[in-house]
Each structure stands twice: as C-alpha cells, then as structure tokens.
Short mmCIF file of C-alpha atoms in Angstrom, two decimals:
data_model
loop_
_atom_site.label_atom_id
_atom_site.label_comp_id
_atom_site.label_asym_id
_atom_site.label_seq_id
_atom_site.Cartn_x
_atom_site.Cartn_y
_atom_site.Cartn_z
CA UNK A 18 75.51 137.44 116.57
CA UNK A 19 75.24 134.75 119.10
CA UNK A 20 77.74 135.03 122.27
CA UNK A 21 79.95 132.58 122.94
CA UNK A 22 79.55 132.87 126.66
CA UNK A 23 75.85 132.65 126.17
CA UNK A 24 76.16 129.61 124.58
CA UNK A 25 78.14 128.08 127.12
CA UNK A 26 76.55 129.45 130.03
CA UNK A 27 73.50 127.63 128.23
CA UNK A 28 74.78 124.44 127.76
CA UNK A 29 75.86 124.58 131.66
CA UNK A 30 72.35 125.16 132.29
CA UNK A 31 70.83 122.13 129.61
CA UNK A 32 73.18 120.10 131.15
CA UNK A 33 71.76 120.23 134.66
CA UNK A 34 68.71 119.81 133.64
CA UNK A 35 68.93 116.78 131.20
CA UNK A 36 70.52 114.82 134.08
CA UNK A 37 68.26 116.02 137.04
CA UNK A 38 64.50 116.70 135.20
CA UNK A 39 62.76 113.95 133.45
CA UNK A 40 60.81 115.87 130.26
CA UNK A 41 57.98 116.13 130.42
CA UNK A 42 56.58 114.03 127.30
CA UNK A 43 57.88 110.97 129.14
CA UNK A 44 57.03 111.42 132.52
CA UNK A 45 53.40 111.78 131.55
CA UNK A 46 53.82 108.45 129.40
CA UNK A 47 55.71 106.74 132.22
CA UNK A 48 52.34 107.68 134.78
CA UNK A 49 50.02 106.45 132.25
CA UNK A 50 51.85 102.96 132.00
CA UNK A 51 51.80 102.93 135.73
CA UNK A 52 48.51 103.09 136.03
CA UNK A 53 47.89 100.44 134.17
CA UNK A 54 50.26 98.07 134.75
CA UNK A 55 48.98 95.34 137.08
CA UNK A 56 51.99 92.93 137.33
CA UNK A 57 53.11 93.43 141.09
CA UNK A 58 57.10 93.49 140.59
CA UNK A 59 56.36 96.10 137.30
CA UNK A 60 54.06 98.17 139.21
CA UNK A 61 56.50 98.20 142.15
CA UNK A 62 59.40 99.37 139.78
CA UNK A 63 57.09 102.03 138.08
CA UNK A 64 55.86 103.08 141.43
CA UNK A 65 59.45 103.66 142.81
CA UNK A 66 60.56 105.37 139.63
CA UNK A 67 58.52 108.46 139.71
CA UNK A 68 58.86 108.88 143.09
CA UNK A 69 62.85 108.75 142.44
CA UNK A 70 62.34 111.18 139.75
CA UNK A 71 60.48 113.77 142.39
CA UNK A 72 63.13 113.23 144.59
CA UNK A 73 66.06 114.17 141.82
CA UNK A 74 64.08 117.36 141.24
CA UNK A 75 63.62 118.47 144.39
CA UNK A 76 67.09 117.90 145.61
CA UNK A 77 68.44 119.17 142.33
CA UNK A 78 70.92 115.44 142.11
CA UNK A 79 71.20 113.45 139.10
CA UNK A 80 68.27 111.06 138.52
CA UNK A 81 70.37 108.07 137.82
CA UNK A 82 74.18 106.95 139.54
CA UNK A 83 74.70 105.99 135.75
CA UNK A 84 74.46 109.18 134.29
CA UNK A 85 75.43 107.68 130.63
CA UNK A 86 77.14 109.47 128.04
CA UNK A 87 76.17 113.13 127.21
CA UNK A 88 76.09 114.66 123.53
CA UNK A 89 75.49 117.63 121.53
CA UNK A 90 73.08 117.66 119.01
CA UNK A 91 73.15 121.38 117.53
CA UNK A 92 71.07 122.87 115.15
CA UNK A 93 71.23 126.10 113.00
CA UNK A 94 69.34 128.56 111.36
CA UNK A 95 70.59 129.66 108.11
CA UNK A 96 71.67 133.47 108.68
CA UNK A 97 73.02 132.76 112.05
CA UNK A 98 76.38 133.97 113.31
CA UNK A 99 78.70 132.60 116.08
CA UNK A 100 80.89 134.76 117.76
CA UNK A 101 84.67 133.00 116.69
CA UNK A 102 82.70 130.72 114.61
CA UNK A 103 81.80 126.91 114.95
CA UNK A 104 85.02 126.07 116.77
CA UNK A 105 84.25 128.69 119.65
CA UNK A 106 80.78 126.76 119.45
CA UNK A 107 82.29 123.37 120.08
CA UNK A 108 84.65 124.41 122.58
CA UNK A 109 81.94 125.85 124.79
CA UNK A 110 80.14 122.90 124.62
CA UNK A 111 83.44 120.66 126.05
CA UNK A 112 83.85 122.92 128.61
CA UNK A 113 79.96 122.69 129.60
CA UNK A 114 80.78 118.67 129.63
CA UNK A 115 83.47 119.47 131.76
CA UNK A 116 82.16 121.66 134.30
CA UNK A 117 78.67 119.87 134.02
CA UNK A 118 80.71 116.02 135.01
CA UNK A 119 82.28 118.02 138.23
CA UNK A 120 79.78 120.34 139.52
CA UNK A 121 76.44 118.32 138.63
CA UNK A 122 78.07 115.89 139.08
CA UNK A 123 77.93 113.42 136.32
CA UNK A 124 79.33 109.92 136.41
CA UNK A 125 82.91 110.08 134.05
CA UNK A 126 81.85 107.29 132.13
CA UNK A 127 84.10 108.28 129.07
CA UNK A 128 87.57 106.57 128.68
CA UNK A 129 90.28 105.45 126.07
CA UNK A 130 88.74 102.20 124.60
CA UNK A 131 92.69 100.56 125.05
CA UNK A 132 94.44 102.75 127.23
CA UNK A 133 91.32 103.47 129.69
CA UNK A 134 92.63 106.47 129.92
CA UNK A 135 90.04 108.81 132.20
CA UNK A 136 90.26 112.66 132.43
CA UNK A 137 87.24 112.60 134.46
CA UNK A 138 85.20 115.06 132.84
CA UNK A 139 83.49 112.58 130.11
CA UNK A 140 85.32 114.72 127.32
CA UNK A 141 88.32 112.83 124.93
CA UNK A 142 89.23 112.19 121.80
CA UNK A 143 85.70 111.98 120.10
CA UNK A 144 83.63 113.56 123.11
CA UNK A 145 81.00 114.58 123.63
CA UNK A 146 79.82 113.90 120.16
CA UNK A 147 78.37 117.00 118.66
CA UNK A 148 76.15 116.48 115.86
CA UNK A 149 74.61 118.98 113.41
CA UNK A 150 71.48 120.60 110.91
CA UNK A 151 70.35 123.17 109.63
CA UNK A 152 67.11 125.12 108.71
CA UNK A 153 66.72 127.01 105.74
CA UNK A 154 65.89 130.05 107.92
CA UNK A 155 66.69 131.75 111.07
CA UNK A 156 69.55 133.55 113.26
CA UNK A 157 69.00 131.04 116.36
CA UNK A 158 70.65 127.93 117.43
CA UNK A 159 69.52 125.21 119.32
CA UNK A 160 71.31 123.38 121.43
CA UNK A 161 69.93 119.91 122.55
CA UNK A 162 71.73 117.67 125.13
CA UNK A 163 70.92 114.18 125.32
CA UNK A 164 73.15 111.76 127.94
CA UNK A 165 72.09 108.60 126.42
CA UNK A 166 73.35 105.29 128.08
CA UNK A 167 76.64 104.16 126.19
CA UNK A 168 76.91 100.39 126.30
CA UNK A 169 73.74 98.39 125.71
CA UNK A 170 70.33 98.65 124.50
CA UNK A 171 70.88 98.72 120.96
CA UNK A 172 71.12 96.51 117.95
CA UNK A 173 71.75 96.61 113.66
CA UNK A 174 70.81 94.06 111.09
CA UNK A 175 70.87 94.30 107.52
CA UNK A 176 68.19 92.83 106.58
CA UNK A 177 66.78 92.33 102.77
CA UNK A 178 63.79 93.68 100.53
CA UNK A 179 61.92 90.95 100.34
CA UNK A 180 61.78 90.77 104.55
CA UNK A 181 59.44 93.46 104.25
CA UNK A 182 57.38 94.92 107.27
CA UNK A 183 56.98 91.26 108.75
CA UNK A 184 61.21 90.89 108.38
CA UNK A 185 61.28 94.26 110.58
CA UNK A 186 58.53 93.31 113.22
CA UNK A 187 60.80 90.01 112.92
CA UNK A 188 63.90 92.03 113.79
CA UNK A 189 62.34 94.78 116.13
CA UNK A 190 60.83 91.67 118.60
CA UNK A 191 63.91 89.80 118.99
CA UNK A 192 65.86 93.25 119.65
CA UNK A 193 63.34 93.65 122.36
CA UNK A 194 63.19 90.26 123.80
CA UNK A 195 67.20 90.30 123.98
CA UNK A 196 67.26 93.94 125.61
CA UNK A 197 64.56 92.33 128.13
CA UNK A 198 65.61 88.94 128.81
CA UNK A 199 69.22 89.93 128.62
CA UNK A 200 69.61 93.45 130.90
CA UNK A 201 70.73 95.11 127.96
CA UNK A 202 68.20 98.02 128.38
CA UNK A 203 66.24 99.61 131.28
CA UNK A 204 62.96 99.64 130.43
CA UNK A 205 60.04 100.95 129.71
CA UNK A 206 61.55 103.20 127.02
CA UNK A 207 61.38 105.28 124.00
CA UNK A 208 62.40 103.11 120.85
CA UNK A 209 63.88 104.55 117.82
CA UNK A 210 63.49 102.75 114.48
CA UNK A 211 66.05 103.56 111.84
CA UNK A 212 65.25 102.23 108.21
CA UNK A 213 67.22 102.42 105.63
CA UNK A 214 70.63 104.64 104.82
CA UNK A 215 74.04 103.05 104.58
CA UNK A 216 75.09 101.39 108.08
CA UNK A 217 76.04 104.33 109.58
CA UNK A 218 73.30 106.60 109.05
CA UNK A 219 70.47 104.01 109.80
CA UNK A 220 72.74 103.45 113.37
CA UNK A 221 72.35 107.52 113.88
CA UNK A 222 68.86 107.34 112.11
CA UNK A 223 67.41 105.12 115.09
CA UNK A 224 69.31 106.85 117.73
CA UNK A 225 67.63 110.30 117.07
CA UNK A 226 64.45 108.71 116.85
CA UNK A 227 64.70 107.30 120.08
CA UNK A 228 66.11 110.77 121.67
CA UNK A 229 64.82 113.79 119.57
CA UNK A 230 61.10 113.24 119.50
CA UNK A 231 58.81 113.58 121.98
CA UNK A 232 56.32 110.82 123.14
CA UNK A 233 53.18 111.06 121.29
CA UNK A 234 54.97 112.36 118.34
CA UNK A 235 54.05 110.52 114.73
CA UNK A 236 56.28 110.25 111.50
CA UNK A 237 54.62 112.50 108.69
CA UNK A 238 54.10 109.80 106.47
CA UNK A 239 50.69 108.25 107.62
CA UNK A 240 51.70 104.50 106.79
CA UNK A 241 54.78 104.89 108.98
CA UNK A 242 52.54 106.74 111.47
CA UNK A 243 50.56 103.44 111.89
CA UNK A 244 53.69 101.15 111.94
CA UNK A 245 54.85 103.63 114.71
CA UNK A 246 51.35 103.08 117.03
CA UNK A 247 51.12 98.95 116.02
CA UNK A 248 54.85 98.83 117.09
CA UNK A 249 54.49 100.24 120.58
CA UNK A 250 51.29 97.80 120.79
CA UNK A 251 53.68 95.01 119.77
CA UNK A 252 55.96 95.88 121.92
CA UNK A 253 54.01 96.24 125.26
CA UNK A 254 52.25 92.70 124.41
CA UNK A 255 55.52 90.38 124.91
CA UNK A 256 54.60 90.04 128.57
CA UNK A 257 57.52 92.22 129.58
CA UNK A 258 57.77 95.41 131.57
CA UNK A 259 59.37 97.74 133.56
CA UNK A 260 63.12 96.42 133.87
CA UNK A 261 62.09 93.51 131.80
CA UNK A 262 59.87 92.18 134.67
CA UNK A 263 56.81 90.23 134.11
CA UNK A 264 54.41 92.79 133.05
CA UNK A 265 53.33 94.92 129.67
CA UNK A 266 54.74 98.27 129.60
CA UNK A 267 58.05 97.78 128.01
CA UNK A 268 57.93 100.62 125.26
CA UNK A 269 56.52 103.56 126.14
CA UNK A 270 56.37 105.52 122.69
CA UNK A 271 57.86 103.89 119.65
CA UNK A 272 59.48 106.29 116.91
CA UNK A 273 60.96 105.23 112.89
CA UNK A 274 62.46 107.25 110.73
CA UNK A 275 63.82 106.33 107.66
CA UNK A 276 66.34 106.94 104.65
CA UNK A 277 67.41 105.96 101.30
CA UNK A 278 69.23 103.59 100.92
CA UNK A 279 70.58 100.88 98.92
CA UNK A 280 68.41 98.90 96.18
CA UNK A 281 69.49 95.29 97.16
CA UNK A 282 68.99 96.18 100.82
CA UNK A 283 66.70 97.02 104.02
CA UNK A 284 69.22 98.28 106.86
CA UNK A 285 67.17 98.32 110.15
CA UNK A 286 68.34 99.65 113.92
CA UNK A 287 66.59 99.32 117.22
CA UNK A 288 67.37 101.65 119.86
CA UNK A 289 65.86 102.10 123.46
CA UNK A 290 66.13 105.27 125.02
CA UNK A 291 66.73 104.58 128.97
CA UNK A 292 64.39 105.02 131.31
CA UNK A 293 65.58 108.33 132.14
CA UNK A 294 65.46 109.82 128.56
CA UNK A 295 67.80 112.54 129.70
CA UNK A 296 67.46 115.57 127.10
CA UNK A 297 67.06 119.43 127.34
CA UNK A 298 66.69 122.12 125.02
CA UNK A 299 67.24 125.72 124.26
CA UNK A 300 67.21 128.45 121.43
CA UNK A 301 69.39 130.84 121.60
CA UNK A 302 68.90 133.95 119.68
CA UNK A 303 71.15 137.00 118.77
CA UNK A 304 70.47 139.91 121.82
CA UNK A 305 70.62 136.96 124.42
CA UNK A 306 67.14 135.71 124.51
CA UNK A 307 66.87 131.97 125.49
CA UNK A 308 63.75 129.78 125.21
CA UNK A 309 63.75 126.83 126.59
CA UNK A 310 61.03 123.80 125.57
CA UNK A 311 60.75 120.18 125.61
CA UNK A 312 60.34 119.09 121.87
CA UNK A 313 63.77 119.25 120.43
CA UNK A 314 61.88 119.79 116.78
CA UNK A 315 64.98 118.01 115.24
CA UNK A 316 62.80 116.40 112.18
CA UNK A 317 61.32 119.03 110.58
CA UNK A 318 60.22 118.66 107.07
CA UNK A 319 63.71 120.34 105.86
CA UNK A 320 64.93 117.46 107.18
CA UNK A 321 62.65 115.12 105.83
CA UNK A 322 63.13 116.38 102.55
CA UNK A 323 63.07 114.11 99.38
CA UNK A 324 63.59 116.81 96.53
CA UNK A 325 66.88 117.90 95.04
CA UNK A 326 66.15 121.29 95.82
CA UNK A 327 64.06 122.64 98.67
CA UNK A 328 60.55 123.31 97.74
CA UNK A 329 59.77 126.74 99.30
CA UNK A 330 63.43 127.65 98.18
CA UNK A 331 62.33 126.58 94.80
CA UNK A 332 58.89 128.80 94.75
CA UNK A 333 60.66 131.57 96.22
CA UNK A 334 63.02 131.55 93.18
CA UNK A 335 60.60 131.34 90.59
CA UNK A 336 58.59 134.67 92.06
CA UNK A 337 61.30 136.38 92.39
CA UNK A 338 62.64 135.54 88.97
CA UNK A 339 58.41 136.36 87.41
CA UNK A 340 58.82 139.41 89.21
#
C-alpha cells in the first residue's frame, strides 16, 4: 500500500522541481537551437534564457515570475492500493498546490472566472486539475506535475476529411503565425498536435502531447512519426524564433497524437508548451521507494490501444484457459 504522506511529501518535492529545474529533454533541445540560431535579437533571447535557467537552479527560485497553472496528471498500476483511497490521493495533491504556491513560491494565478475570487494558493473549485490512467500492471503510481501557462498559446478547429494532411499543415501554420505575431505563446516550444476525438478530448489530446513527452520522442505509428519531424521543420522555417523574433527556432520538438473520432469530421488542436516546459515526475511504490525520471511515459501502448480488449490480456486468457 502506498502512504498517503508519501505521496504528498512527493508531490511537495515534484512541485519544486517542475517550477525551478528545466528537464532535461528540453534544455538540451533549447542549446542545440541556440547554437544555431544566427538572428541577433533570437540568439540574444536564447542566450539569456539558459543562463536564467542556471541561475533558477542554483538559487533554488522559480524559473519564470509567471509560474502558470500547475496540474496533476496521475497514473496507476493495476494492483495498486492507496492508503484512504483516491480521495486521500487527491487531497494530498491540493495540499502540495497549496504549500508548493506559499513556500516555493508560485505565482496564485488561479481565481473565480466572475467573482475573481483568490485564495492564494492556485487551488478552487476545479484546481489543480488532476487527470488520470492506468496500466494493466503494477502496484506504483506516478505522479507527474506539469504548471502549464493558462491563458494563451493554444487553438481548436474542426476541420473536415477532405482537408487532409495539407488542411492540418493549413491549420497548424496559422496557429503558429498567430501565437508568434500575436504574443500568445513564448517561444521556442514543445507543440502538441491533437487529431481527432470529440472536442474535448482532441483539446486534452494536444495538451498532453505538448507536456507528457519528451523532446526527441516519436509517435509509434511511422507515418505520424514523419508528420511529427516535417512539422517541427515547418515550423522552424516561418522566419520566427525565440519570443517570436526574427529568427528560426520557434518549435523545438513537435508531438501528435491522435483519436477516433467522428466520420464526417477531422478535429485538430495546437498547443505550445512554454518555454519553461515545467514538469516533474516520480513513481512511487509500496515500502516507500521513489524514482524519480524525466520521461513521464504517459503514452504507452495501453494507451494507444485500438482493440476492444487488450492484447496481452487477451493471450494471457487463452493460455490460461489451454492450460
């Protein structure tokens, strides 16, 4: 059985982190676009980022005054157990938010959308959102924090079969153009590509793209693999870069997942992860053992799965029943 103070003494801990260390997967992506970026006010930006992100890290402060808007993205093995079950879960995790907004500190960017009502520790009605899987094996949970900005930087259109690939390329440029030309995304960033689902679930589809997978990372499918690599090309040759300044490094990794979804249409969602991709990540297993790591391994082929059943499952069964 997992602890419930463990798991909130965790999520203190992810908390911290996410909003003072830069992971790892795009730190080494944001060097290798400084490097070669070669328009002066870009380079300057680049330049001044990484040294900003040193300076965070070694004087343990938050990377950004805009610290955005943290969530919970949780994860579960099948056989695991939660001391006072998933409501003890969920109320560590507020009280992480809490104590995470006043001792990090965090900006409290979270308020009534009428009443503007602030309790100044980014937790309300509705936050932090805490979204779950599962794994068809295990007695661990992860715990993945992500504090994603909250306002811009993202975009929906339904679009219809017959667009095709050259209706989303359509759709992905003018979503970048807008975040550029507009200030409605600090770049370069991670993009997440949702396709398909009902509105909803392309929206969340494109958000964890752009926030649970690590630069460098390619969708299973190889055809989607490729749009992935000619998308970040396509994106870094619109002659923007680094907070949408002359340059070309404006996307630093591009990511697409996709769903079912409707026969008569295509949904579609852009998302750019901010420049400081905030996100940490832990394991916690029954006996107290914590791992941390930098891929939050959120799409694994579980959930990828197309099948009414799951195939291992499935073979399992069928031995057993042989047998």
């Amino acid at each position: 059985m997992i602890k419930t103070d463990q798991i909130h003494s965790t999520a203190c801990d992810l908390m911290s982190k996410a909003a003072i260390e830069i992971p790892e997967d795009y730190h080494d992506g944001l060097e290798r676009a400084a490097a070669t970026e070669d328009g002066s006010l870009a380079s300057f930006v680049l330049q001044a980022m990484l040294e900003n992100y040193a300076v965070a890290k070694e004087d343990g402060r938050a990377m950004c005054g805009d610290t955005g808007v943290p969530r919970w993205f949780v994860k579960l093995g099948n056989d695991s157990r939660i001391e006072g079950g998933m409501c003890a879960l969920e109320t560590a995790l507020r009280r992480a938010t809490a104590e995470a907004t006043n001792g990090v500190p965090l900006r409290p960017n979270r308020v009534h959308p009428l009443w503007r009502t602030d309790h100044n520790n980014n937790v309300g009605i509705g936050a932090p959102e805490i979204e779950y899987a599962f794994e068809p094996e295990g007695d661990w949970v992860d715990l993945i924090t992500v504090h994603k900005g909250g306002l811009f930087g993202t975009d929906y259109r339904m679009l219809f079969p017959a667009d095709g690939i050259q209706g989303v390329r359509r759709f992905y440029l003018d979503s970048l153009l807008a975040f550029g030309k507009r200030g409605l995304a600090c770049q370069p960033a991670i993009v997440g590509i949702g396709l398909g689902g009902s509105k909803d679930t392309c929206m969340t589809l494109g958000k964890r793209a752009s926030t649970l997978r690590v630069v460098g990372s390619r969708n299973p499918d190889p055809r989607i693999a490729e749009l992935e690599d000619s998308f970040r090309e396509l994106g870094n040759s619109i002659g923007m870069g680094a907070m949408g300044f002359a340059g070309k490094h404006m996307v630093i990794d591009c990511h697409i997942e996709v769903g079912y979804c409707h026969t008569g249409g295509l949904p579609m969602s852009v998302h750019a992860f901010c420049l400081s991709s905030r996100r940490a990540v832990a394991r916690l297993f029954p006996g107290g053992r914590v791992e941390h790591r930098v891929d939050p391994d959120w799409f694994t082929p579980y959930q990828r799965r197309e099948t009414v059943d799951w195939p291992f499952e499935r073979e399992g069964s069928e031995q057993e029943a042989a047998e």
